[in-house]
CSV table of C-alpha atoms in Angstrom, one decimal:
chain,number,residue,atom,x,y,z
S,1,MET,CA,-13.5,47.2,8.4
S,2,GLU,CA,-12.2,45.3,5.4
S,3,ILE,CA,-9.2,43.0,4.9
S,4,ARG,CA,-7.5,45.7,2.9
S,5,HIS,CA,-7.6,48.0,5.9
S,6,LEU,CA,-5.7,45.4,7.9
S,7,ILE,CA,-3.1,45.0,5.2
S,8,TYR,CA,-2.7,48.7,4.9
S,9,PHE,CA,-2.2,49.0,8.7
S,10,LYS,CA,0.3,46.1,8.9
S,11,THR,CA,2.4,47.6,6.0
S,12,VAL,CA,2.5,51.0,7.7
S,13,ALA,CA,3.3,49.4,11.0
S,14,GLU,CA,6.2,47.5,9.4
S,15,GLU,CA,7.6,50.5,7.6
S,16,LEU,CA,6.8,53.2,10.2
S,17,HIS,CA,6.7,55.5,7.2
S,18,PHE,CA,3.6,56.3,5.1
S,19,GLY,CA,5.6,57.1,1.9
S,20,ARG,CA,7.5,53.7,1.9
S,21,ALA,CA,4.3,51.9,2.9
S,22,ALA,CA,2.5,53.5,0.0
S,23,GLU,CA,5.2,52.4,-2.4
S,24,ARG,CA,5.0,48.8,-1.2
S,25,LEU,CA,1.2,48.9,-1.6
S,26,PHE,CA,1.5,50.5,-5.1
S,27,MET,CA,-0.7,53.4,-4.2
S,28,SER,CA,-0.1,57.1,-3.4
S,29,GLN,CA,0.3,58.4,0.2
S,30,PRO,CA,-2.8,60.5,0.6
S,31,PRO,CA,-5.3,57.6,0.0
S,32,LEU,CA,-3.3,55.4,2.4
S,33,SER,CA,-3.4,58.1,5.1
S,34,ARG,CA,-7.2,58.4,4.7
S,35,GLN,CA,-7.6,54.6,5.0
S,36,ILE,CA,-5.6,54.5,8.2
S,37,LYS,CA,-7.6,57.4,9.6
S,38,ASP,CA,-10.9,55.7,8.7
S,39,LEU,CA,-9.6,52.5,10.5
S,40,GLU,CA,-8.7,54.6,13.6
S,41,ASP,CA,-12.2,56.2,13.5
S,42,GLU,CA,-13.9,52.9,13.3
S,43,LEU,CA,-11.9,51.5,16.2
S,44,GLY,CA,-12.1,54.6,18.2
S,45,VAL,CA,-8.4,54.6,19.0
S,46,ILE,CA,-5.2,56.2,17.8
S,47,LEU,CA,-2.9,53.6,16.2
S,48,PHE,CA,0.0,55.8,15.2
S,49,PHE,CA,1.8,58.8,16.7
S,50,ARG,CA,2.6,61.0,13.7
S,51,THR,CA,5.1,63.8,13.5
S,52,ASN,CA,7.0,65.5,10.6
S,53,LYS,CA,10.0,63.3,11.3
S,54,ARG,CA,8.7,59.9,12.3
S,55,VAL,CA,5.7,57.6,12.8
S,56,GLU,CA,5.4,55.4,15.9
S,57,LEU,CA,2.9,52.8,17.0
S,58,THR,CA,0.8,53.6,20.1
S,59,GLU,CA,0.3,51.0,22.7
S,60,ALA,CA,-3.1,50.3,21.2
S,61,GLY,CA,-1.4,50.1,17.8
S,62,LYS,CA,1.2,47.6,19.0
S,63,TYR,CA,-1.5,45.3,20.4
S,64,PHE,CA,-3.6,45.7,17.2
S,65,LEU,CA,-0.6,44.8,15.1
S,66,GLU,CA,-0.2,41.4,16.9
S,67,GLU,CA,-3.9,40.7,16.3
S,68,VAL,CA,-3.8,41.7,12.7
S,69,VAL,CA,-0.7,39.5,12.0
S,70,GLU,CA,-2.5,36.5,13.5
S,71,ILE,CA,-5.7,37.3,11.6
S,72,LEU,CA,-3.9,37.5,8.3
S,73,GLN,CA,-1.9,34.3,9.0
S,74,ASN,CA,-5.1,32.4,9.8
S,75,LEU,CA,-6.7,33.7,6.7
S,76,ALA,CA,-3.7,32.5,4.6
S,77,HIS,CA,-3.9,29.2,6.3
S,78,SER,CA,-7.6,28.9,5.6
S,79,LYS,CA,-7.0,29.8,1.9
S,80,THR,CA,-4.4,27.0,1.7
S,81,ILE,CA,-6.6,24.4,3.2
S,82,THR,CA,-9.5,25.4,1.0
S,83,LYS,CA,-7.4,25.2,-2.1
S,84,GLN,CA,-6.0,21.8,-1.2
S,85,ILE,CA,-9.5,20.5,-0.5
S,86,HIS,CA,-10.5,21.8,-3.9
S,87,ASN,CA,-7.5,20.2,-5.6
S,88,ASN,CA,-8.2,16.9,-3.8
S,89,ILE,CA,-4.9,17.1,-1.8
S,90,SER,CA,-6.3,16.8,1.7
S,91,GLY,CA,-7.7,13.3,1.7
S,92,GLU,CA,-5.9,10.0,1.6
S,93,PHE,CA,-3.1,8.7,-0.7
S,94,LYS,CA,-2.7,5.0,-0.8
S,95,LEU,CA,0.9,3.8,-1.6
S,96,GLY,CA,1.8,0.2,-2.1
S,97,TYR,CA,5.4,-1.1,-2.1
S,98,ILE,CA,7.3,-4.4,-2.2
S,99,SER,CA,9.2,-5.5,0.8
S,100,SER,CA,12.6,-4.8,-0.8
S,101,THR,CA,11.8,-1.0,-1.1
S,102,PRO,CA,14.5,1.0,0.8
S,103,LYS,CA,12.8,2.2,3.9
S,104,GLN,CA,15.1,5.1,4.3
S,105,MET,CA,14.2,6.3,0.8
S,106,LEU,CA,10.5,5.8,1.5
S,107,ALA,CA,10.8,7.9,4.7
S,108,THR,CA,12.5,10.7,2.9
S,109,VAL,CA,9.7,10.7,0.3
S,110,LEU,CA,7.1,10.8,3.0
S,111,LYS,CA,8.8,13.8,4.7
S,112,GLN,CA,8.9,15.7,1.4
S,113,ILE,CA,5.2,15.0,0.7
S,114,GLN,CA,4.2,16.0,4.2
S,115,GLN,CA,6.0,19.4,3.7
S,116,LYS,CA,4.3,19.8,0.3
S,117,PHE,CA,0.9,18.6,1.3
S,118,PRO,CA,0.5,18.9,5.1
S,119,TYR,CA,-3.1,17.9,5.1
S,120,LEU,CA,-2.7,14.7,3.0
S,121,ARG,CA,-2.9,11.4,4.9
S,122,VAL,CA,-0.6,8.7,3.4
S,123,SER,CA,-1.5,5.1,4.0
S,124,LEU,CA,1.2,2.5,3.3
S,125,PHE,CA,0.7,-1.1,2.2
S,126,GLU,CA,3.7,-3.5,2.0
S,127,THR,CA,2.6,-6.3,-0.3
S,128,SER,CA,3.5,-8.2,-3.4
S,129,THR,CA,3.5,-7.0,-7.0
S,130,GLN,CA,0.5,-9.1,-7.9
S,131,LYS,CA,-1.6,-7.8,-5.0
S,132,GLN,CA,-0.6,-4.2,-5.8
S,133,LYS,CA,-1.7,-4.7,-9.4
S,134,THR,CA,-5.1,-6.0,-8.4
S,135,ALA,CA,-5.5,-3.1,-5.9
S,136,LEU,CA,-4.6,-0.5,-8.5
S,137,GLU,CA,-7.1,-2.0,-11.0
S,138,ASN,CA,-9.8,-1.9,-8.3
S,139,GLY,CA,-9.0,1.7,-7.3
S,140,LYS,CA,-7.7,0.6,-3.8
S,141,LEU,CA,-4.2,2.0,-4.4
S,142,ASP,CA,-3.1,5.3,-5.9
S,143,LEU,CA,0.5,4.2,-6.7
S,144,GLY,CA,2.6,1.1,-6.4
S,145,ILE,CA,6.3,0.4,-6.2
S,146,MET,CA,6.7,-3.1,-7.7
S,147,ARG,CA,8.7,-5.3,-10.1
S,148,ALA,CA,8.1,-5.7,-13.8
S,149,PRO,CA,6.5,-7.1,-15.8
S,150,ILE,CA,3.0,-5.7,-15.5
S,151,TYR,CA,0.5,-6.2,-18.2
S,152,ALA,CA,-2.7,-4.1,-18.0
S,153,SER,CA,-3.9,-1.5,-20.5
S,154,GLU,CA,-5.5,0.6,-17.7
S,155,LEU,CA,-2.2,0.9,-15.7
S,156,LEU,CA,0.6,3.4,-16.4
S,157,VAL,CA,4.1,2.1,-15.8
S,158,THR,CA,7.0,4.5,-15.0
S,159,PRO,CA,10.4,2.8,-15.0
S,160,LEU,CA,12.7,3.4,-12.0
S,161,PHE,CA,15.8,1.2,-12.4
S,162,GLU,CA,17.1,-2.2,-13.4
S,163,ASP,CA,18.6,-4.2,-10.6
S,164,PRO,CA,21.1,-7.0,-11.3
S,165,MET,CA,20.5,-10.2,-9.4
S,166,VAL,CA,23.2,-11.7,-7.1
S,167,ILE,CA,23.4,-14.8,-4.9
S,168,ALA,CA,23.6,-14.0,-1.2
S,169,GLY,CA,25.1,-16.2,1.4
S,170,SER,CA,26.4,-16.0,4.9
S,171,THR,CA,30.0,-14.9,5.4
S,172,GLU,CA,31.0,-18.5,6.0
S,173,VAL,CA,30.1,-19.5,2.4
S,174,ASP,CA,33.0,-20.2,0.0
S,175,PHE,CA,31.6,-19.2,-3.4
S,176,LYS,CA,34.9,-20.2,-5.1
S,177,ASN,CA,34.5,-23.8,-4.2
S,178,ILE,CA,30.7,-24.1,-3.9
S,179,ASN,CA,28.6,-26.9,-5.4
S,180,PHE,CA,25.2,-25.3,-5.9
S,181,PHE,CA,23.6,-28.7,-6.4
S,182,ASN,CA,24.1,-29.4,-2.7
S,183,GLU,CA,23.0,-26.0,-1.3
S,184,ASN,CA,19.7,-25.1,0.2
S,185,PHE,CA,17.9,-22.0,-1.2
S,186,ILE,CA,15.5,-19.5,0.4
S,187,SER,CA,13.0,-17.7,-1.8
S,188,PHE,CA,9.7,-15.7,-1.8
S,189,ASN,CA,6.6,-17.8,-1.5
S,190,GLN,CA,5.4,-19.0,-4.9
S,191,LYS,CA,1.8,-18.0,-4.3
S,192,TYR,CA,2.7,-14.6,-2.8
S,193,ALA,CA,5.3,-13.5,-5.4
S,194,SER,CA,5.0,-15.8,-8.3
S,195,GLU,CA,7.2,-13.7,-10.7
S,196,TYR,CA,10.0,-13.4,-8.2
S,197,HIS,CA,9.9,-17.1,-7.4
S,198,ARG,CA,10.1,-17.8,-11.1
S,199,LEU,CA,13.0,-15.4,-11.5
S,200,THR,CA,14.9,-17.3,-8.8
S,201,ILE,CA,14.4,-20.6,-10.5
S,202,ASN,CA,15.2,-19.2,-14.0
S,203,THR,CA,18.4,-17.6,-12.7
S,204,CYS,CA,19.6,-20.9,-11.2
S,205,ASN,CA,18.6,-22.8,-14.3
S,206,ARG,CA,20.8,-20.6,-16.5
S,207,MET,CA,23.7,-21.3,-14.1
S,208,GLY,CA,23.1,-25.0,-14.8
S,209,PHE,CA,21.3,-26.3,-11.7
S,210,GLU,CA,17.8,-26.6,-10.1
S,211,PRO,CA,17.6,-24.8,-6.8
S,212,LYS,CA,16.7,-26.8,-3.7
S,213,ILE,CA,14.2,-24.4,-2.1
S,214,VAL,CA,13.7,-25.4,1.5
S,215,HIS,CA,12.4,-22.1,3.0
S,216,GLN,CA,10.0,-19.6,1.6
S,217,SER,CA,9.0,-16.2,3.0
S,218,ASN,CA,6.9,-13.1,2.1
S,219,SER,CA,9.5,-10.6,3.2
S,220,MET,CA,12.9,-9.7,1.8
S,221,SER,CA,14.2,-8.8,5.2
S,222,SER,CA,13.2,-12.2,6.5
S,223,ILE,CA,14.9,-14.0,3.6
S,224,LEU,CA,18.2,-12.1,4.2
S,225,GLU,CA,18.0,-12.7,7.9
S,226,LEU,CA,17.7,-16.5,7.3
S,227,VAL,CA,20.6,-16.3,4.8
S,228,SER,CA,22.8,-14.5,7.3
S,229,GLN,CA,22.1,-17.3,9.8
S,230,GLY,CA,23.5,-19.9,7.4
S,231,LEU,CA,20.1,-21.5,6.6
S,232,GLY,CA,20.6,-21.3,2.8
S,233,LEU,CA,21.4,-19.1,-0.2
S,234,ALA,CA,19.1,-16.7,-1.9
S,235,VAL,CA,18.9,-15.0,-5.3
S,236,VAL,CA,18.2,-11.4,-4.5
S,237,PRO,CA,18.5,-7.9,-6.2
S,238,ALA,CA,21.9,-6.3,-5.6
S,239,SER,CA,20.3,-3.1,-4.2
S,240,THR,CA,18.7,-5.0,-1.3
S,241,ILE,CA,22.1,-5.8,0.2
S,242,LYS,CA,22.8,-2.1,0.9
S,243,GLN,CA,19.7,-1.9,3.0
S,244,TYR,CA,20.9,-4.4,5.6
S,245,PRO,CA,24.5,-3.5,6.4
S,246,HIS,CA,24.1,-5.1,9.9
S,247,LEU,CA,23.6,-8.6,8.4
S,248,LYS,CA,26.7,-10.8,7.8
S,249,LEU,CA,26.3,-11.4,4.1
S,250,LYS,CA,28.5,-12.3,1.2
S,251,ILE,CA,27.4,-12.0,-2.4
S,252,LEU,CA,28.3,-13.6,-5.7
S,253,LYS,CA,27.8,-11.3,-8.7
S,254,LEU,CA,26.4,-13.0,-11.8
S,255,ASP,CA,27.8,-12.7,-15.3
S,256,ASP,CA,24.4,-13.5,-16.8
S,257,VAL,CA,23.0,-10.2,-18.2
S,258,ASP,CA,19.5,-11.6,-18.1
S,259,SER,CA,19.6,-12.1,-14.4
S,260,LYS,CA,18.1,-8.8,-13.4
S,261,THR,CA,14.8,-7.3,-12.3
S,262,GLU,CA,13.3,-4.0,-13.0
S,263,VAL,CA,11.7,-1.8,-10.3
S,264,ILE,CA,8.8,0.2,-11.6
S,265,LEU,CA,6.1,2.7,-10.5
S,266,VAL,CA,2.6,1.8,-11.5
S,267,SER,CA,-0.6,3.9,-11.3
S,268,ASN,CA,-4.0,3.8,-12.8
S,269,ILE,CA,-4.4,6.0,-15.9
S,270,LYS,CA,-7.8,7.1,-14.6
S,271,SER,CA,-6.4,8.4,-11.3
S,272,LYS,CA,-7.3,12.0,-10.5
S,273,ASN,CA,-5.3,12.3,-7.3
S,274,SER,CA,-3.5,15.6,-7.5
S,275,ALA,CA,-0.6,14.4,-5.4
S,276,LEU,CA,0.2,11.5,-7.8
S,277,ALA,CA,2.6,13.4,-10.0
S,278,GLU,CA,4.5,14.8,-6.9
S,279,PHE,CA,4.8,11.3,-5.5
S,280,ILE,CA,6.2,9.9,-8.7
S,281,GLN,CA,8.7,12.7,-9.0
S,282,CYS,CA,9.9,12.4,-5.4
S,283,ILE,CA,10.3,8.6,-5.6
S,284,GLN,CA,12.3,8.8,-8.9
S,285,LYS,CA,14.6,11.4,-7.4
S,286,GLU,CA,15.2,9.5,-4.2
S,287,TYR,CA,15.8,6.2,-6.0
S,288,LEU,CA,18.4,7.9,-8.1
S,289,LYS,CA,20.2,9.1,-5.0
S,290,PHE,CA,19.9,5.7,-3.4
S,291,ASN,CA,21.4,3.9,-6.4
S,292,LYS,CA,24.3,6.4,-6.6
S,293,GLY,CA,25.0,6.1,-2.9
């Protein structure tokens, strides 16, 4: 018994007509009839009742059809796994991201990847741009969502979007009559996210004052939580405000065109992970939806 015998039998069982089954199988009817007869002889059973007007499955044929369907499904499943292993899409994919990455967008990407590559295990690492850069250079990450600039010849940068900076405060802040010299500020920790910390200071300097940073954190959500509680102001990307609609926040848009940050995707040019291109495409698509929403 060969796989083709099972396929022939299943096709006839679905059509209950040797002529139509032969057409589906791109063969003539006599050879198909002989193959089914050979299968019946090997099994020692009758699979079909045949008359001039119709073809019907016997009870044995009905049972055998259920088994054949399962066998062929298992075979297709095994072929898929084998191919994915061959293409390196069944191991681990390591994705890094900064804390301001929209978690809903990230969840959508992961669901799409899971459907595309059901045997791929994705490990997530929420960490700073600098730590992601080092991990990518050392082969400990496959892809990173981070903020520009990144300078490294072995890393490939894919732009996502430019994000204007705003000043966030609690709903009690009066931005029309505020004196920024007297206000406390909250920022990322300088050692954890040096570029972001520098961006905060430079933005304030261009507005004509030096920020009095009294609290530092390693998480965007923590920064905005503190802001909403009235513990200070923060210079943050505009897109982050949409992620925390439950927080009582007020924002001041800035006229300074240089007060912006760019979110980028970064990978190692030597990466051979076959899922990398799909990840990049999915993230680009979902970020586009997020920014339009």
